Structures are given as structure tokens and as C-alpha cells.
Coordinates of C-alpha atoms and ligand atoms in Angstrom, one line a residue:
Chain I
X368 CA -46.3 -28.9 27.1
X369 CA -46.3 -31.2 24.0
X370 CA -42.9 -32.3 22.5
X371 CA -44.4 -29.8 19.0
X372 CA -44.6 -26.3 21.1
X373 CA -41.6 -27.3 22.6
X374 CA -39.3 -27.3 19.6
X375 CA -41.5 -24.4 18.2
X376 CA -39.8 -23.0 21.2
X377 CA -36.5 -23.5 21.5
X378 CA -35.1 -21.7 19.0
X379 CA -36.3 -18.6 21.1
X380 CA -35.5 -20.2 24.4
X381 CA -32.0 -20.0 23.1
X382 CA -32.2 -16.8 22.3
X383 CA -34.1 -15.9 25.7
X384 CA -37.1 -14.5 23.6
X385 CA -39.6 -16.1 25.9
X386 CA -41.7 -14.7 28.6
X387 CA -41.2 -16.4 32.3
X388 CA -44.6 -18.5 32.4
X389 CA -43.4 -20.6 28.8
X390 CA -39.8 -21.1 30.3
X391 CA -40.4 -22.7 33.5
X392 CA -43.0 -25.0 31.5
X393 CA -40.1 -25.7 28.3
X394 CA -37.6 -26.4 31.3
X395 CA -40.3 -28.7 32.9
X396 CA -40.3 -30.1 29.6
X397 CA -37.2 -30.8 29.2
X398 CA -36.2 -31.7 32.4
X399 CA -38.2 -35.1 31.8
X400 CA -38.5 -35.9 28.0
X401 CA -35.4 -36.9 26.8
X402 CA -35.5 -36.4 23.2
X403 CA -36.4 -32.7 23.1
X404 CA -33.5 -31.8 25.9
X405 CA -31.0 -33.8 22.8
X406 CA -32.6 -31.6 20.4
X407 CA -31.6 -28.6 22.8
X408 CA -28.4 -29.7 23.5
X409 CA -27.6 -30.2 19.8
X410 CA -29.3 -27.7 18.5
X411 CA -26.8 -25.2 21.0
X412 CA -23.8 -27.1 20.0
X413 CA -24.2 -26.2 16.4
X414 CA -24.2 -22.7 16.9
X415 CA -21.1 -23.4 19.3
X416 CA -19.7 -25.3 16.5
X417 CA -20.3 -22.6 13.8
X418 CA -19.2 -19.8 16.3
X419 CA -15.9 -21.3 17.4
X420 CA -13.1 -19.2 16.7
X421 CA -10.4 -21.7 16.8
X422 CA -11.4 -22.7 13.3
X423 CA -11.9 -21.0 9.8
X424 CA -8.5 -19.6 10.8
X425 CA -7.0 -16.7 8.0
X426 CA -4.8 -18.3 5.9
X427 CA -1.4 -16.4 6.0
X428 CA -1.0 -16.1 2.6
X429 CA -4.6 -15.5 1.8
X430 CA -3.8 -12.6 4.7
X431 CA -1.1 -11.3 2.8
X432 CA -2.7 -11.1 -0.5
X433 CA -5.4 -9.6 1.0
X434 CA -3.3 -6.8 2.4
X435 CA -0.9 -6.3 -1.0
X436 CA -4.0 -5.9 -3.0
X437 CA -5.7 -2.8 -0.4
X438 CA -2.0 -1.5 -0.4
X439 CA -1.7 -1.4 -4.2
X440 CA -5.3 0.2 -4.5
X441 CA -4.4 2.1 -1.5
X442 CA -1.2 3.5 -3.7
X443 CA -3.2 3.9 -6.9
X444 CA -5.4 6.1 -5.4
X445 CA -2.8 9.2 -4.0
X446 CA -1.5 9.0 -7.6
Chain C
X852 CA 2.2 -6.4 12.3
X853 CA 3.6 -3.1 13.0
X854 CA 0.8 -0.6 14.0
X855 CA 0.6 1.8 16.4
X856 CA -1.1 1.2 20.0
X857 CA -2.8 4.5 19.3
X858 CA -5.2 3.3 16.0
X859 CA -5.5 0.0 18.0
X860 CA -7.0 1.8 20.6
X861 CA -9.7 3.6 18.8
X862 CA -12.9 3.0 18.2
X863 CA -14.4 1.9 14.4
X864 CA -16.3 5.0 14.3
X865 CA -13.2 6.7 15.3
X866 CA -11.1 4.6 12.7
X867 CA -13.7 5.3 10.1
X868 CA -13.6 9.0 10.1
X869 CA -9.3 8.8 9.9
X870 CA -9.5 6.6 7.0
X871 CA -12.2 8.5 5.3
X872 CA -9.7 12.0 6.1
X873 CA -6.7 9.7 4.1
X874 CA -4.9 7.3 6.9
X875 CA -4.1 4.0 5.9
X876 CA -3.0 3.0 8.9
X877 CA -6.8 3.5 10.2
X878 CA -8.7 1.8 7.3
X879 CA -6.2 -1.2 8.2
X880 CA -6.7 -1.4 11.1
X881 CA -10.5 -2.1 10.6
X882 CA -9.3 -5.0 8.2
X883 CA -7.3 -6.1 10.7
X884 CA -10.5 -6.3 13.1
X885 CA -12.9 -8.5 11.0
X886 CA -11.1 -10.0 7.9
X887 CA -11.0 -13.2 10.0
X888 CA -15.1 -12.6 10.4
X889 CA -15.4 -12.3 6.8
X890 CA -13.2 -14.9 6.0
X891 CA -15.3 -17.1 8.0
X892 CA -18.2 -16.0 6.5
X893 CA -17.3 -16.3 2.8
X894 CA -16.2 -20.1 3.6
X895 CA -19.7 -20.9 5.0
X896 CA -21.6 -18.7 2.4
X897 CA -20.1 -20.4 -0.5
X898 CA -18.3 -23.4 1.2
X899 CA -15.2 -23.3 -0.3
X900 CA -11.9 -21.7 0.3
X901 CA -10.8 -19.9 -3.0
X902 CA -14.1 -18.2 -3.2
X903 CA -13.8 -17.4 0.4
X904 CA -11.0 -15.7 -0.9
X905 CA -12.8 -13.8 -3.2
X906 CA -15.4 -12.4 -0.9
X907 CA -12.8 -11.4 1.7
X908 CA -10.8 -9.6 -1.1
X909 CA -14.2 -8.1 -2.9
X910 CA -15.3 -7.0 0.1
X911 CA -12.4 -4.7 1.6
X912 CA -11.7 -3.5 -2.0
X913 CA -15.5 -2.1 -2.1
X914 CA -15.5 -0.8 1.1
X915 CA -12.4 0.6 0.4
X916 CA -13.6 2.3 -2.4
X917 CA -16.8 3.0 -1.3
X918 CA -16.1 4.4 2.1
X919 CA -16.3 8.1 1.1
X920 CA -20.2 7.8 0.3
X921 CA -20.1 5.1 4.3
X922 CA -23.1 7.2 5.7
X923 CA -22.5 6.0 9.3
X924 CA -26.0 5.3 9.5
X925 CA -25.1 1.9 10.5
X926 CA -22.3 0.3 12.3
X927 CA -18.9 0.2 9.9
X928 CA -19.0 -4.0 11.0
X929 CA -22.6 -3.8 9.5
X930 CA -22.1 -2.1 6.3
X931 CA -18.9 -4.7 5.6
X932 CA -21.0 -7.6 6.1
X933 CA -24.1 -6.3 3.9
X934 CA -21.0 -6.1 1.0
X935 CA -19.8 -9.4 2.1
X936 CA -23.1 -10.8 1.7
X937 CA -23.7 -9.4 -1.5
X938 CA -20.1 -10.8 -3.1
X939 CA -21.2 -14.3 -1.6
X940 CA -24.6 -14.3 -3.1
X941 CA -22.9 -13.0 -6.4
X942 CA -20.8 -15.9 -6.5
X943 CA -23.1 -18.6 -5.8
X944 CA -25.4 -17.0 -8.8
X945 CA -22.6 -17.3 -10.6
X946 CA -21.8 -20.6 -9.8
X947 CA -25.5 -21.4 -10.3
X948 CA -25.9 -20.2 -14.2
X949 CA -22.2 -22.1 -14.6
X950 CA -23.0 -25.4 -13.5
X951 CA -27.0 -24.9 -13.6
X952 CA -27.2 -26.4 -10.0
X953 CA -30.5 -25.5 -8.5
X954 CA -29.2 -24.1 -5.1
X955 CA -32.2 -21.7 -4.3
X956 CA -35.3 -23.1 -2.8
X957 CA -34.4 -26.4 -1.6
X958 CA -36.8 -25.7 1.3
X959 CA -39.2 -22.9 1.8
X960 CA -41.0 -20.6 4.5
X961 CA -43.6 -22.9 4.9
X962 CA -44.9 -25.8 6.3
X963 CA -43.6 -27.2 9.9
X964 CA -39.8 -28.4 10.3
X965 CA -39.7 -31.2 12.8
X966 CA -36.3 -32.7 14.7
X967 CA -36.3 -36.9 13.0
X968 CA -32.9 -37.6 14.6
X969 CA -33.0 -38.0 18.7
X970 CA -30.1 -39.9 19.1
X971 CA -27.8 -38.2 21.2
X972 CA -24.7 -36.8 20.2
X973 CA -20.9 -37.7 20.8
X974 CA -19.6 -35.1 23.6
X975 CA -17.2 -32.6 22.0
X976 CA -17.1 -33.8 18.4
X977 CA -14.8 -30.9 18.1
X978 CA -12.2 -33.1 19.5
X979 CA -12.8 -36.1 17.8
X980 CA -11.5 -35.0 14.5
X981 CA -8.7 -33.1 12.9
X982 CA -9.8 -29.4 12.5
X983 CA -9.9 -29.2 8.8
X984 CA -12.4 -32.4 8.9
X985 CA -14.5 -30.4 11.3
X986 CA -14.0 -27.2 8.9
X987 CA -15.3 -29.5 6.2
X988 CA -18.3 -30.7 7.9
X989 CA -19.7 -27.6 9.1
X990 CA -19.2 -25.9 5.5
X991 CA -20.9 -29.0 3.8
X992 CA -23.5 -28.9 6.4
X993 CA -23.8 -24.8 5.9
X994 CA -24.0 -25.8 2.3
X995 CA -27.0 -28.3 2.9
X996 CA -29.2 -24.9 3.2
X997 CA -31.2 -22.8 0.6
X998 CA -28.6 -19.6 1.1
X999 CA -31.5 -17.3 2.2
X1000 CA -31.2 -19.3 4.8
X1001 CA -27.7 -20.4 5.4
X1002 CA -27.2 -16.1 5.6
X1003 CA -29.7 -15.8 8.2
X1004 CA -27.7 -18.4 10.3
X1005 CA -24.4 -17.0 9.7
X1006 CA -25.5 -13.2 10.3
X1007 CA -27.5 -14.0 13.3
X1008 CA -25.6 -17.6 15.3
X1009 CA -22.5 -16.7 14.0
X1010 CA -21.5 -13.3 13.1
X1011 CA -24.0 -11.9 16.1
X1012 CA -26.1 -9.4 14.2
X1013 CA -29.2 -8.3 15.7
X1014 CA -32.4 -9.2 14.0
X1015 CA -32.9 -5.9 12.8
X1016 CA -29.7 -5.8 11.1
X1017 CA -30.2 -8.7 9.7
X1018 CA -33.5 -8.0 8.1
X1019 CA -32.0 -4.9 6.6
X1020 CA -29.3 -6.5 4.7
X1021 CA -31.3 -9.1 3.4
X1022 CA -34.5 -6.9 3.1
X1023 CA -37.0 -9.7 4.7
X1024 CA -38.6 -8.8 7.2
X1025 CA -37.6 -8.9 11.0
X1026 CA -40.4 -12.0 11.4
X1027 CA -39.1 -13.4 8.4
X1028 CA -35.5 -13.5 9.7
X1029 CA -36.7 -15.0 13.0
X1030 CA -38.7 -17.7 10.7
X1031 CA -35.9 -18.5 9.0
X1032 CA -33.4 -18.8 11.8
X1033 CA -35.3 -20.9 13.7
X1034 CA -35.5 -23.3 10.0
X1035 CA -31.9 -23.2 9.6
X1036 CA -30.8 -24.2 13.3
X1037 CA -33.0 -27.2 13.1
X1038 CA -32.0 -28.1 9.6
X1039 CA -28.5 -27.6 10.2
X1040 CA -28.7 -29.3 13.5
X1041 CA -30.1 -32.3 11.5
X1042 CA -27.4 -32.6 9.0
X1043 CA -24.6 -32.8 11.6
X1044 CA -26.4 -35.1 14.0
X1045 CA -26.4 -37.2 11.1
X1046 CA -22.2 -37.3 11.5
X1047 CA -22.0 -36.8 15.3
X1048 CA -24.0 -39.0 16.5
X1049 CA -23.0 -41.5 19.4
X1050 CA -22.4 -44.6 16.9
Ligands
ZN1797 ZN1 -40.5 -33.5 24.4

């Protein structure tokens, strides 16, 4: 495998969209050519970066805003 | 928050059909289940917090007052995102015609995206800086995307849509979503190896 159909690939390596015979050869691949396994390895950490749900937290107050406002419409609508 | 172990309990379709039959109690419930998704969302899609704001708000309110004609032909989750989407996009057209910054079409479908940087990357950048400088690096970085296919990233990576779902809230097609994906993970890869990089 050429360092080109590898990162074609990885994108659906990581999302296991690859039949058996192209894995073991990306995996081969990337067991010996350093730059593509730091492509992987970055390329996963971003989404793990993205997806972590330590950050992006709610703001409180945008919370409570958030909830006043559905309350209000909430009340306007029974009326 | 005071709510009752029963509504926590339930499931969304479950929750859905109480709120839709008048209990407020069930509709916030389902806010309380993904207003820190959408919040999330809005900061990537338009990269900055009072718009974030915006969406979030926007959102419930119109599924709020929209979920008397909610189908169920999809998930609830779904059908909240699609109106998510739809605020975020509406606000960065807005922003757009305001400022007249060309935000569309800073890369297109074709042609081949290759990695440049190979340099590795410092382990657990997370760590390495306060949380709202990583916050601010990963909505700058989101930013650094055409939004066609910043939303394909943040539907698929991050908010775990299928590919089908994420075709039919866009209306691309489900190769056209994969296409884009694979763009946006390389790109976005690029832009923040650029940061955390081993020095
Ligand atoms: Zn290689």
C-alpha cells in the first residue's frame, strides 16, 4: 500500500468501513511508515478532542435563561 | 433540578408523546437531555458563544412550538438537531450579508486533500492548556471550514449521527456526506496539528 490509498483510507478505517483484506494491508501500513500512523493518531485525536464532554460545558446562566424563556412560552400557551 | 425519577426514566419517545398530551415536566426533561449537545453544537457551528446562545434558545423554542405537527418519523434527538442546524446556518448567513465575509466555499468537493504536516503531536494537548484555550482552539479550528462541511463533522464525529441522518438534514447525499467527512477530518486535523504539534 502507497502512503495515497492509505489516507484515502483512513477516514473509513476509523469508522471500521473497510472490508478485512484492506485492513490488515492499512495496518501493515502503518505499522512501518511513520508519517501515516501520525496522520491516524491525529486525525483520531481530533475527533476525541471535538467529542470530549468535559468541555463546551452549559453556562449556568445561559441554562437558566434558556429554561425561563420555555417556561414563559410554556405559560403563554395554557392562557 | 427537581424532576421526578419517573419522567427521568422514560424514554424520548415516551417523553415526546407526554409533552405533546400537555406535560411540561416531559418536554423538560428532553431539554434537560441534549441542551448541553446543542449548546456544543451552536459554539462549533458559529464559533462563538452568544450566538451559541441563540441557537440553543431558537432551537427548544421551535421544537417547542412545533412539536404538535413532530411526526415521529425520526428520532426526537434528530428532528432537534435538523432545527439546530437550520438556526446555525441562519446565523452565519446573517453574519455573512452583515460583514460580507465570504464563508461559503473556501474548499470544495473536489480535487484530492492530502495530510502536509507529519510532525507528531504533543501527547494529551488537552492537558496542556486551560480549558477555555482548548475551547477556543477547537472553535477557531471548526471555524477554519466551509460550514457544509464543518456540519458534516459536527453531526457525524461529534454529535454521532448516522450517515443517513446526516444526509437527510443536510439533503446531500449519503456519498456526499462520507466525502465530506473524510475532507473535514483531514482539514481540521491540519489546522490543529498546526498548534499541537511537539515544538
Ligand atoms: Zn505511509
Amino acid at each position: 500500500m502507497k502512503c495515497n490509498d492509505c489516507f484515502q483510507q483512513i477516514s473509513n478505517y476509523l469508522e471500521g468501513e473497510i472490508d478485512a483484506a484492506l485492513r490488515r494491508e492499512l495496518e501493515e501500513h502503518l505499522g512501518k511508515c511513520h508519517r501515516c500512523q501520525v496522520v491516524y493518531d491525529s486525525t483520531r485525536k481530533t475527533i476525541e478532542l471535538y467529542c470530549d464532554g468535559k468541555l463546551f460545558e452549559l453556562p449556568v446562566g445561559v441554562r437558566a435563561r434558556l429554561h425561563a424563556a420555555l417556561r414563559r412560552h410554556w405559560e403563554g400557551q395554557i392562557r | 433540578m427537581a424532576e421526578s425519577p419517573q419522567v427521568a426514566l422514560k424514554d424520548d419517545s415516551a417523553l415526546v408523546t407526554e409533552a405533546k398530551a400537555g406535560s411540561y415536566a416531559a418536554f423538560e426533561e428532553l431539554v434537560n437531555r441534549y441542551e448541553k449537545k446543542i449548546y456544543r453544537l451552536g459554539m462549533n457551528l458559529t464559533g462563538n458563544p452568544e450566538d451559541a446562545e441563540d441557537v440553543l434558545q431558537e432551537a427548544f423554542l421551535k421544537a417547542f412550538v412545533h412539536l404538535p405537527d413532530f411526526r415521529e418519523d425520526s428520532r426526537f434527538y434528530t428532528w432537534l438537531v435538523r432545527i439546530a442546524v437550520n438556526e446555525g446556518l441562519m446565523k452565519l448567513r446573517k453574519r455573512r450579508s452583515d460583514k460580507s465575509v465570504a464563508i461559503e466555499d473556501k474548499v470544495d468537493d473536489e480535487g484530492d486533500v492530502m495530510p502536509r504536516d507529519f510532525a507528531d503531536w504533543k501527547p494529551n494537548p488537552e492537558q496542556q492548556y486551560a480549558q477555555a484555550e482548548i475551547e477556543a482552539i477547537l472553535r477557531n479550528s471548526a471555524q477554519s471550514l466551509s460550514p457544509g462541511f464543518r456540519t458534516v463533522f459536527l453531526l457525524r464525529d461529534v454529535d454521532g449521527l448516522s450517515t443517513q441522518e446526516t444526509a437527510e438534514i443536510l439533503g446531500i447525499s449519503e456519498g456526499a456526506v462520507k466525502a465530506r467527512l473524510f475532507r473535514a477530518r483531514l482539514q481540521l486535523r491540519e489546522e490543529l496539528s498546526k498548534i499541537f504539534k511537539r515544538g
